[in-house]
PDB file of C-alpha atoms in Angstrom:
ATOM      1  CA  VAL A  10     137.720  89.078  78.240  1.00  0.00           C
ATOM      2  CA  ILE A  11     140.526  90.369  76.068  1.00  0.00           C
ATOM      3  CA  MET A  12     139.415  93.346  74.709  1.00  0.00           C
ATOM      4  CA  GLY A  13     141.159  94.944  71.478  1.00  0.00           C
ATOM      5  CA  ASP A  14     143.634  93.854  69.090  1.00  0.00           C
ATOM      6  CA  GLN A  15     143.626  90.160  68.908  1.00  0.00           C
ATOM      7  CA  THR A  16     147.395  89.313  68.869  1.00  0.00           C
ATOM      8  CA  LYS A  17     149.660  87.237  70.881  1.00  0.00           C
ATOM      9  CA  GLU A  18     151.507  90.406  72.299  1.00  0.00           C
ATOM     10  CA  HIS A  19     147.957  92.080  73.583  1.00  0.00           C
ATOM     11  CA  VAL A  20     148.048  88.910  75.705  1.00  0.00           C
ATOM     12  CA  TYR A  21     151.411  88.861  76.892  1.00  0.00           C
ATOM     13  CA  ASP A  22     150.937  92.803  77.497  1.00  0.00           C
ATOM     14  CA  MET A  23     147.882  91.782  79.776  1.00  0.00           C
ATOM     15  CA  LEU A  24     149.691  89.210  81.410  1.00  0.00           C
ATOM     16  CA  MET A  25     153.014  91.105  82.254  1.00  0.00           C
ATOM     17  CA  LYS A  26     150.494  94.050  83.668  1.00  0.00           C
ATOM     18  CA  ASN A  27     149.211  92.257  86.004  1.00  0.00           C
ATOM     19  CA  PHE A  28     152.441  90.109  87.251  1.00  0.00           C
ATOM     20  CA  GLU A  29     154.370  93.589  87.445  1.00  0.00           C
ATOM     21  CA  ARG A  30     151.420  94.782  89.917  1.00  0.00           C
ATOM     22  CA  VAL A  31     152.582  91.722  92.274  1.00  0.00           C
ATOM     23  CA  TYR A  32     155.905  91.620  91.401  1.00  0.00           C
ATOM     24  CA  SER A  33     156.916  95.340  91.723  1.00  0.00           C
ATOM     25  CA  GLY A  34     154.048  97.376  93.385  1.00  0.00           C
ATOM     26  CA  ASP A  35     151.410  99.395  91.833  1.00  0.00           C
ATOM     27  CA  THR A  36     149.948 102.879  91.924  1.00  0.00           C
ATOM     28  CA  ASP A  37     146.116 103.403  92.861  1.00  0.00           C
ATOM     29  CA  ASP A  38     143.843 105.563  91.087  1.00  0.00           C
ATOM     30  CA  PHE A  39     144.849 108.171  93.359  1.00  0.00           C
ATOM     31  CA  GLY A  40     148.426 108.169  92.749  1.00  0.00           C
ATOM     32  CA  ASP A  41     149.255 106.465  96.177  1.00  0.00           C
ATOM     33  CA  PHE A  42     152.097 103.519  95.376  1.00  0.00           C
ATOM     34  CA  TYR A  43     151.519 100.381  97.339  1.00  0.00           C
ATOM     35  CA  PRO A  44     154.790  98.160  97.243  1.00  0.00           C
ATOM     36  CA  SER A  45     154.527  94.418  96.843  1.00  0.00           C
ATOM     37  CA  ASN A  46     154.670  91.772  99.612  1.00  0.00           C
ATOM     38  CA  ARG A  47     155.752  89.226  97.004  1.00  0.00           C
ATOM     39  CA  ALA A  48     152.694  87.015  97.537  1.00  0.00           C
ATOM     40  CA  PRO A  49     152.609  83.627  95.730  1.00  0.00           C
ATOM     41  CA  TRP A  50     150.445  84.669  92.604  1.00  0.00           C
ATOM     42  CA  GLY A  51     148.261  82.380  90.696  1.00  0.00           C
ATOM     43  CA  LEU A  52     148.212  81.481  87.284  1.00  0.00           C
ATOM     44  CA  TYR A  53     145.122  80.060  86.444  1.00  0.00           C
ATOM     45  CA  MET A  54     143.968  79.330  82.684  1.00  0.00           C
ATOM     46  CA  HIS A  55     140.986  77.619  81.681  1.00  0.00           C
ATOM     47  CA  ALA A  56     142.165  74.563  79.208  1.00  0.00           C
ATOM     48  CA  ALA A  57     139.464  76.116  76.784  1.00  0.00           C
ATOM     49  CA  TRP A  58     141.225  79.737  76.582  1.00  0.00           C
ATOM     50  CA  PHE A  59     143.750  77.878  74.234  1.00  0.00           C
ATOM     51  CA  PHE A  60     141.775  75.836  71.780  1.00  0.00           C
ATOM     52  CA  GLY A  61     139.724  76.775  68.889  1.00  0.00           C
ATOM     53  CA  ASP A  62     140.928  79.591  66.561  1.00  0.00           C
ATOM     54  CA  GLN A  63     142.861  81.630  69.383  1.00  0.00           C
ATOM     55  CA  ALA A  64     146.108  80.515  68.831  1.00  0.00           C
ATOM     56  CA  TRP A  65     147.127  83.963  70.058  1.00  0.00           C
ATOM     57  CA  HIS A  66     146.294  83.006  73.390  1.00  0.00           C
ATOM     58  CA  TYR A  67     148.641  80.211  73.401  1.00  0.00           C
ATOM     59  CA  ASP A  68     151.307  82.030  71.672  1.00  0.00           C
ATOM     60  CA  GLY A  69     150.982  85.276  74.131  1.00  0.00           C
ATOM     61  CA  TYR A  70     151.169  83.069  77.278  1.00  0.00           C
ATOM     62  CA  LYS A  71     154.003  81.099  75.794  1.00  0.00           C
ATOM     63  CA  MET A  72     156.120  84.426  75.582  1.00  0.00           C
ATOM     64  CA  PHE A  73     154.720  85.519  78.832  1.00  0.00           C
ATOM     65  CA  LEU A  74     155.884  82.555  80.716  1.00  0.00           C
ATOM     66  CA  ASP A  75     159.526  82.683  78.815  1.00  0.00           C
ATOM     67  CA  GLU A  76     159.658  86.401  79.943  1.00  0.00           C
ATOM     68  CA  ILE A  77     158.966  85.959  83.878  1.00  0.00           C
ATOM     69  CA  THR A  78     161.113  82.680  83.813  1.00  0.00           C
ATOM     70  CA  ASP A  79     164.500  84.706  82.680  1.00  0.00           C
ATOM     71  CA  LYS A  80     166.838  84.567  85.585  1.00  0.00           C
ATOM     72  CA  GLU A  81     168.687  87.519  84.645  1.00  0.00           C
ATOM     73  CA  LYS A  82     165.374  89.747  84.960  1.00  0.00           C
ATOM     74  CA  TYR A  83     163.505  87.944  87.321  1.00  0.00           C
ATOM     75  CA  PRO A  84     165.890  85.671  89.242  1.00  0.00           C
ATOM     76  CA  ASP A  85     163.738  85.078  92.253  1.00  0.00           C
ATOM     77  CA  VAL A  86     160.205  84.009  90.012  1.00  0.00           C
ATOM     78  CA  TRP A  87     159.588  80.293  90.403  1.00  0.00           C
ATOM     79  CA  ILE A  88     156.586  78.396  88.471  1.00  0.00           C
ATOM     80  CA  VAL A  89     155.412  75.883  90.707  1.00  0.00           C
ATOM     81  CA  PRO A  90     152.421  73.641  91.342  1.00  0.00           C
ATOM     82  CA  ILE A  91     149.973  74.491  93.889  1.00  0.00           C
ATOM     83  CA  ASN A  92     151.252  71.777  96.246  1.00  0.00           C
ATOM     84  CA  ALA A  93     154.613  73.162  96.074  1.00  0.00           C
ATOM     85  CA  GLY A  94     153.590  76.912  96.859  1.00  0.00           C
ATOM     86  CA  LEU A  95     151.863  75.387  99.915  1.00  0.00           C
ATOM     87  CA  LYS A  96     154.865  73.253 101.180  1.00  0.00           C
ATOM     88  CA  TYR A  97     156.855  76.644 100.818  1.00  0.00           C
ATOM     89  CA  MET A  98     154.792  78.788 102.785  1.00  0.00           C
ATOM     90  CA  GLN A  99     154.425  76.425 105.720  1.00  0.00           C
ATOM     91  CA  ASN A 100     158.122  76.345 105.622  1.00  0.00           C
ATOM     92  CA  PRO A 101     159.603  79.669 103.603  1.00  0.00           C
ATOM     93  CA  VAL A 102     163.220  79.908 102.520  1.00  0.00           C
ATOM     94  CA  ASP A 103     165.295  82.647 101.568  1.00  0.00           C
ATOM     95  CA  GLN A 104     166.288  82.650  97.940  1.00  0.00           C
ATOM     96  CA  ALA A 105     170.090  81.722  98.353  1.00  0.00           C
ATOM     97  CA  LYS A 106     168.507  78.444 100.426  1.00  0.00           C
ATOM     98  CA  LEU A 107     166.271  77.662  97.111  1.00  0.00           C
ATOM     99  CA  VAL A 108     169.238  78.190  94.999  1.00  0.00           C
ATOM    100  CA  GLU A 109     171.514  75.886  96.886  1.00  0.00           C
ATOM    101  CA  LEU A 110     168.858  73.249  97.173  1.00  0.00           C
ATOM    102  CA  GLY A 111     168.538  73.250  93.657  1.00  0.00           C
ATOM    103  CA  LYS A 112     166.221  70.256  92.249  1.00  0.00           C
ATOM    104  CA  SER A 113     166.808  68.181  95.363  1.00  0.00           C
ATOM    105  CA  ASP A 114     163.596  66.985  96.640  1.00  0.00           C
ATOM    106  CA  GLU A 115     164.645  68.620  99.955  1.00  0.00           C
ATOM    107  CA  SER A 116     163.877  71.848  98.272  1.00  0.00           C
ATOM    108  CA  PRO A 117     159.949  72.672  98.364  1.00  0.00           C
ATOM    109  CA  PHE A 118     160.363  73.132  94.504  1.00  0.00           C
ATOM    110  CA  GLY A 119     162.235  70.148  94.149  1.00  0.00           C
ATOM    111  CA  CYS A 120     162.047  67.773  91.050  1.00  0.00           C
ATOM    112  CA  GLN A 121     164.577  65.149  91.019  1.00  0.00           C
ATOM    113  CA  SER A 122     162.968  62.343  91.966  1.00  0.00           C
ATOM    114  CA  ILE A 123     160.542  63.354  89.217  1.00  0.00           C
ATOM    115  CA  GLU A 124     163.650  63.356  86.517  1.00  0.00           C
ATOM    116  CA  ASP A 125     164.873  60.444  87.559  1.00  0.00           C
ATOM    117  CA  LYS A 126     162.021  58.585  87.657  1.00  0.00           C
ATOM    118  CA  THR A 127     162.607  57.567  91.370  1.00  0.00           C
ATOM    119  CA  GLY A 128     160.076  57.145  94.633  1.00  0.00           C
ATOM    120  CA  VAL A 129     156.317  57.665  93.797  1.00  0.00           C
ATOM    121  CA  TYR A 130     157.253  58.252  90.363  1.00  0.00           C
ATOM    122  CA  ASP A 131     159.123  54.820  89.879  1.00  0.00           C
ATOM    123  CA  SER A 132     156.960  53.356  87.218  1.00  0.00           C
ATOM    124  CA  THR A 133     158.289  49.789  88.360  1.00  0.00           C
ATOM    125  CA  LYS A 134     156.690  50.202  92.026  1.00  0.00           C
ATOM    126  CA  ASN A 135     153.921  52.265  90.743  1.00  0.00           C
ATOM    127  CA  ARG A 136     152.180  50.159  88.434  1.00  0.00           C
ATOM    128  CA  CYS A 137     149.356  52.300  88.332  1.00  0.00           C
ATOM    129  CA  GLY A 138     150.881  54.919  85.908  1.00  0.00           C
ATOM    130  CA  ASN A 139     149.328  58.093  84.915  1.00  0.00           C
ATOM    131  CA  ALA A 140     145.670  58.463  85.987  1.00  0.00           C
ATOM    132  CA  GLN A 141     143.394  58.611  83.440  1.00  0.00           C
ATOM    133  CA  SER A 142     140.334  60.977  83.545  1.00  0.00           C
ATOM    134  CA  CYS A 143     137.158  59.162  82.548  1.00  0.00           C
ATOM    135  CA  ARG A 144     133.580  61.216  81.660  1.00  0.00           C
ATOM    136  CA  PHE A 145     130.307  60.376  82.667  1.00  0.00           C
ATOM    137  CA  MET A 146     126.609  61.861  81.588  1.00  0.00           C
ATOM    138  CA  VAL A 147     125.121  61.040  84.817  1.00  0.00           C
ATOM    139  CA  ASP A 148     120.848  61.179  85.606  1.00  0.00           C
ATOM    140  CA  GLU A 149     120.150  59.864  88.762  1.00  0.00           C
ATOM    141  CA  PRO A 150     117.101  62.476  90.357  1.00  0.00           C
ATOM    142  CA  ALA A 151     116.779  59.991  93.068  1.00  0.00           C
ATOM    143  CA  ASP A 152     120.165  61.095  94.492  1.00  0.00           C
ATOM    144  CA  GLY A 153     119.968  64.880  93.052  1.00  0.00           C
ATOM    145  CA  ILE A 154     122.618  64.650  90.575  1.00  0.00           C
ATOM    146  CA  SER A 155     122.616  64.861  86.930  1.00  0.00           C
ATOM    147  CA  GLY A 156     125.045  66.287  84.418  1.00  0.00           C
ATOM    148  CA  GLU A 157     128.564  65.915  83.312  1.00  0.00           C
ATOM    149  CA  ARG A 158     131.026  64.062  85.911  1.00  0.00           C
ATOM    150  CA  TYR A 159     134.777  62.793  86.129  1.00  0.00           C
ATOM    151  CA  MET A 160     136.646  60.519  87.796  1.00  0.00           C
ATOM    152  CA  SER A 161     139.969  59.506  87.986  1.00  0.00           C
ATOM    153  CA  ILE A 162     141.559  55.758  86.977  1.00  0.00           C
ATOM    154  CA  CYS A 163     144.586  54.133  87.171  1.00  0.00           C
ATOM    155  CA  GLY A 164     146.148  53.890  83.539  1.00  0.00           C
ATOM    156  CA  TYR A 165     147.183  50.155  84.171  1.00  0.00           C
ATOM    157  CA  LYS A 166     145.487  46.839  86.050  1.00  0.00           C
ATOM    158  CA  ALA A 167     147.693  45.613  88.846  1.00  0.00           C
ATOM    159  CA  ASN A 168     148.823  42.923  85.974  1.00  0.00           C
ATOM    160  CA  GLY A 169     150.064  45.748  83.880  1.00  0.00           C
ATOM    161  CA  GLU A 170     147.137  45.446  81.219  1.00  0.00           C
ATOM    162  CA  ARG A 171     146.088  48.996  80.139  1.00  0.00           C
ATOM    163  CA  GLN A 172     142.567  49.674  81.284  1.00  0.00           C
ATOM    164  CA  ASN A 173     139.866  52.015  79.853  1.00  0.00           C
ATOM    165  CA  CYS A 174     137.315  54.045  81.056  1.00  0.00           C
ATOM    166  CA  PRO A 175     134.091  52.193  82.371  1.00  0.00           C
ATOM    167  CA  ALA A 176     131.098  52.707  79.827  1.00  0.00           C
ATOM    168  CA  GLU A 177     129.847  57.033  79.849  1.00  0.00           C
ATOM    169  CA  ASP A 178     126.435  55.649  80.648  1.00  0.00           C
ATOM    170  CA  HIS A 179     127.556  53.599  83.553  1.00  0.00           C
ATOM    171  CA  TYR A 180     128.519  55.817  86.422  1.00  0.00           C
ATOM    172  CA  PRO A 181     130.427  53.762  89.109  1.00  0.00           C
ATOM    173  CA  TRP A 182     128.532  53.545  92.617  1.00  0.00           C
ATOM    174  CA  LEU A 183     130.607  52.160  95.254  1.00  0.00           C
ATOM    175  CA  GLY A 184     128.673  49.333  97.056  1.00  0.00           C
ATOM    176  CA  GLU A 185     128.092  47.500  93.619  1.00  0.00           C
ATOM    177  CA  ASP A 186     129.704  44.460  92.427  1.00  0.00           C
ATOM    178  CA  ASN A 187     131.296  46.213  89.829  1.00  0.00           C
ATOM    179  CA  HIS A 188     131.828  49.654  91.438  1.00  0.00           C
ATOM    180  CA  CYS A 189     135.069  50.611  89.565  1.00  0.00           C
ATOM    181  CA  GLY A 190     133.273  49.800  85.983  1.00  0.00           C
ATOM    182  CA  GLY A 191     135.726  46.684  85.822  1.00  0.00           C
ATOM    183  CA  ASN A 192     138.781  48.399  86.319  1.00  0.00           C
ATOM    184  CA  THR A 193     141.570  47.297  89.169  1.00  0.00           C
ATOM    185  CA  PRO A 194     142.999  48.816  91.118  1.00  0.00           C
ATOM    186  CA  CYS A 195     140.079  50.772  92.286  1.00  0.00           C
ATOM    187  CA  ASP A 196     141.578  52.892  94.834  1.00  0.00           C
ATOM    188  CA  ASP A 197     145.651  52.911  94.815  1.00  0.00           C
ATOM    189  CA  CYS A 198     145.621  55.575  92.508  1.00  0.00           C
ATOM    190  CA  SER A 199     145.642  58.798  94.426  1.00  0.00           C
ATOM    191  CA  ALA A 200     148.613  60.655  92.593  1.00  0.00           C
TER     192      ALA A 200
END
């Protein structure tokens, strides 16, 4: 919860305060300083935080990202998806090696195949396209589930046609004749 001024500067200051604690260390309530071990720090933001009449949330968040990605001030800060952070923690390399590897897919933070649209990002080989999220309102008391549920389906059928989500009131079940809601392929869109 953000208290006080509702400005982008307030959001920026709040995020920077928490970032600096992780990056540089922190002094506790008794005046003792605890240095940082530079452990990975998650940036978890709920999408709803950026909607509605709070444009200042997003503006402050962008200011924060611009600041911490300034390589002059923070040359060793990387913003990566969780799977890249886990890959790095399994086989850490020093900053110089990360810089040397750059965008190469050999780097735990590599993105070359994304930019080049090769490998799993090659749309001519991965006909699924981008996954799309389908929303269902489920009321199945016999199975003990009710409420909102989501599943991902491929953006395209195997023949290249765009596919749509099944009807919102027909939650797909394995074993049914139409367990993918008329969509194919059902389970080759795992990325």
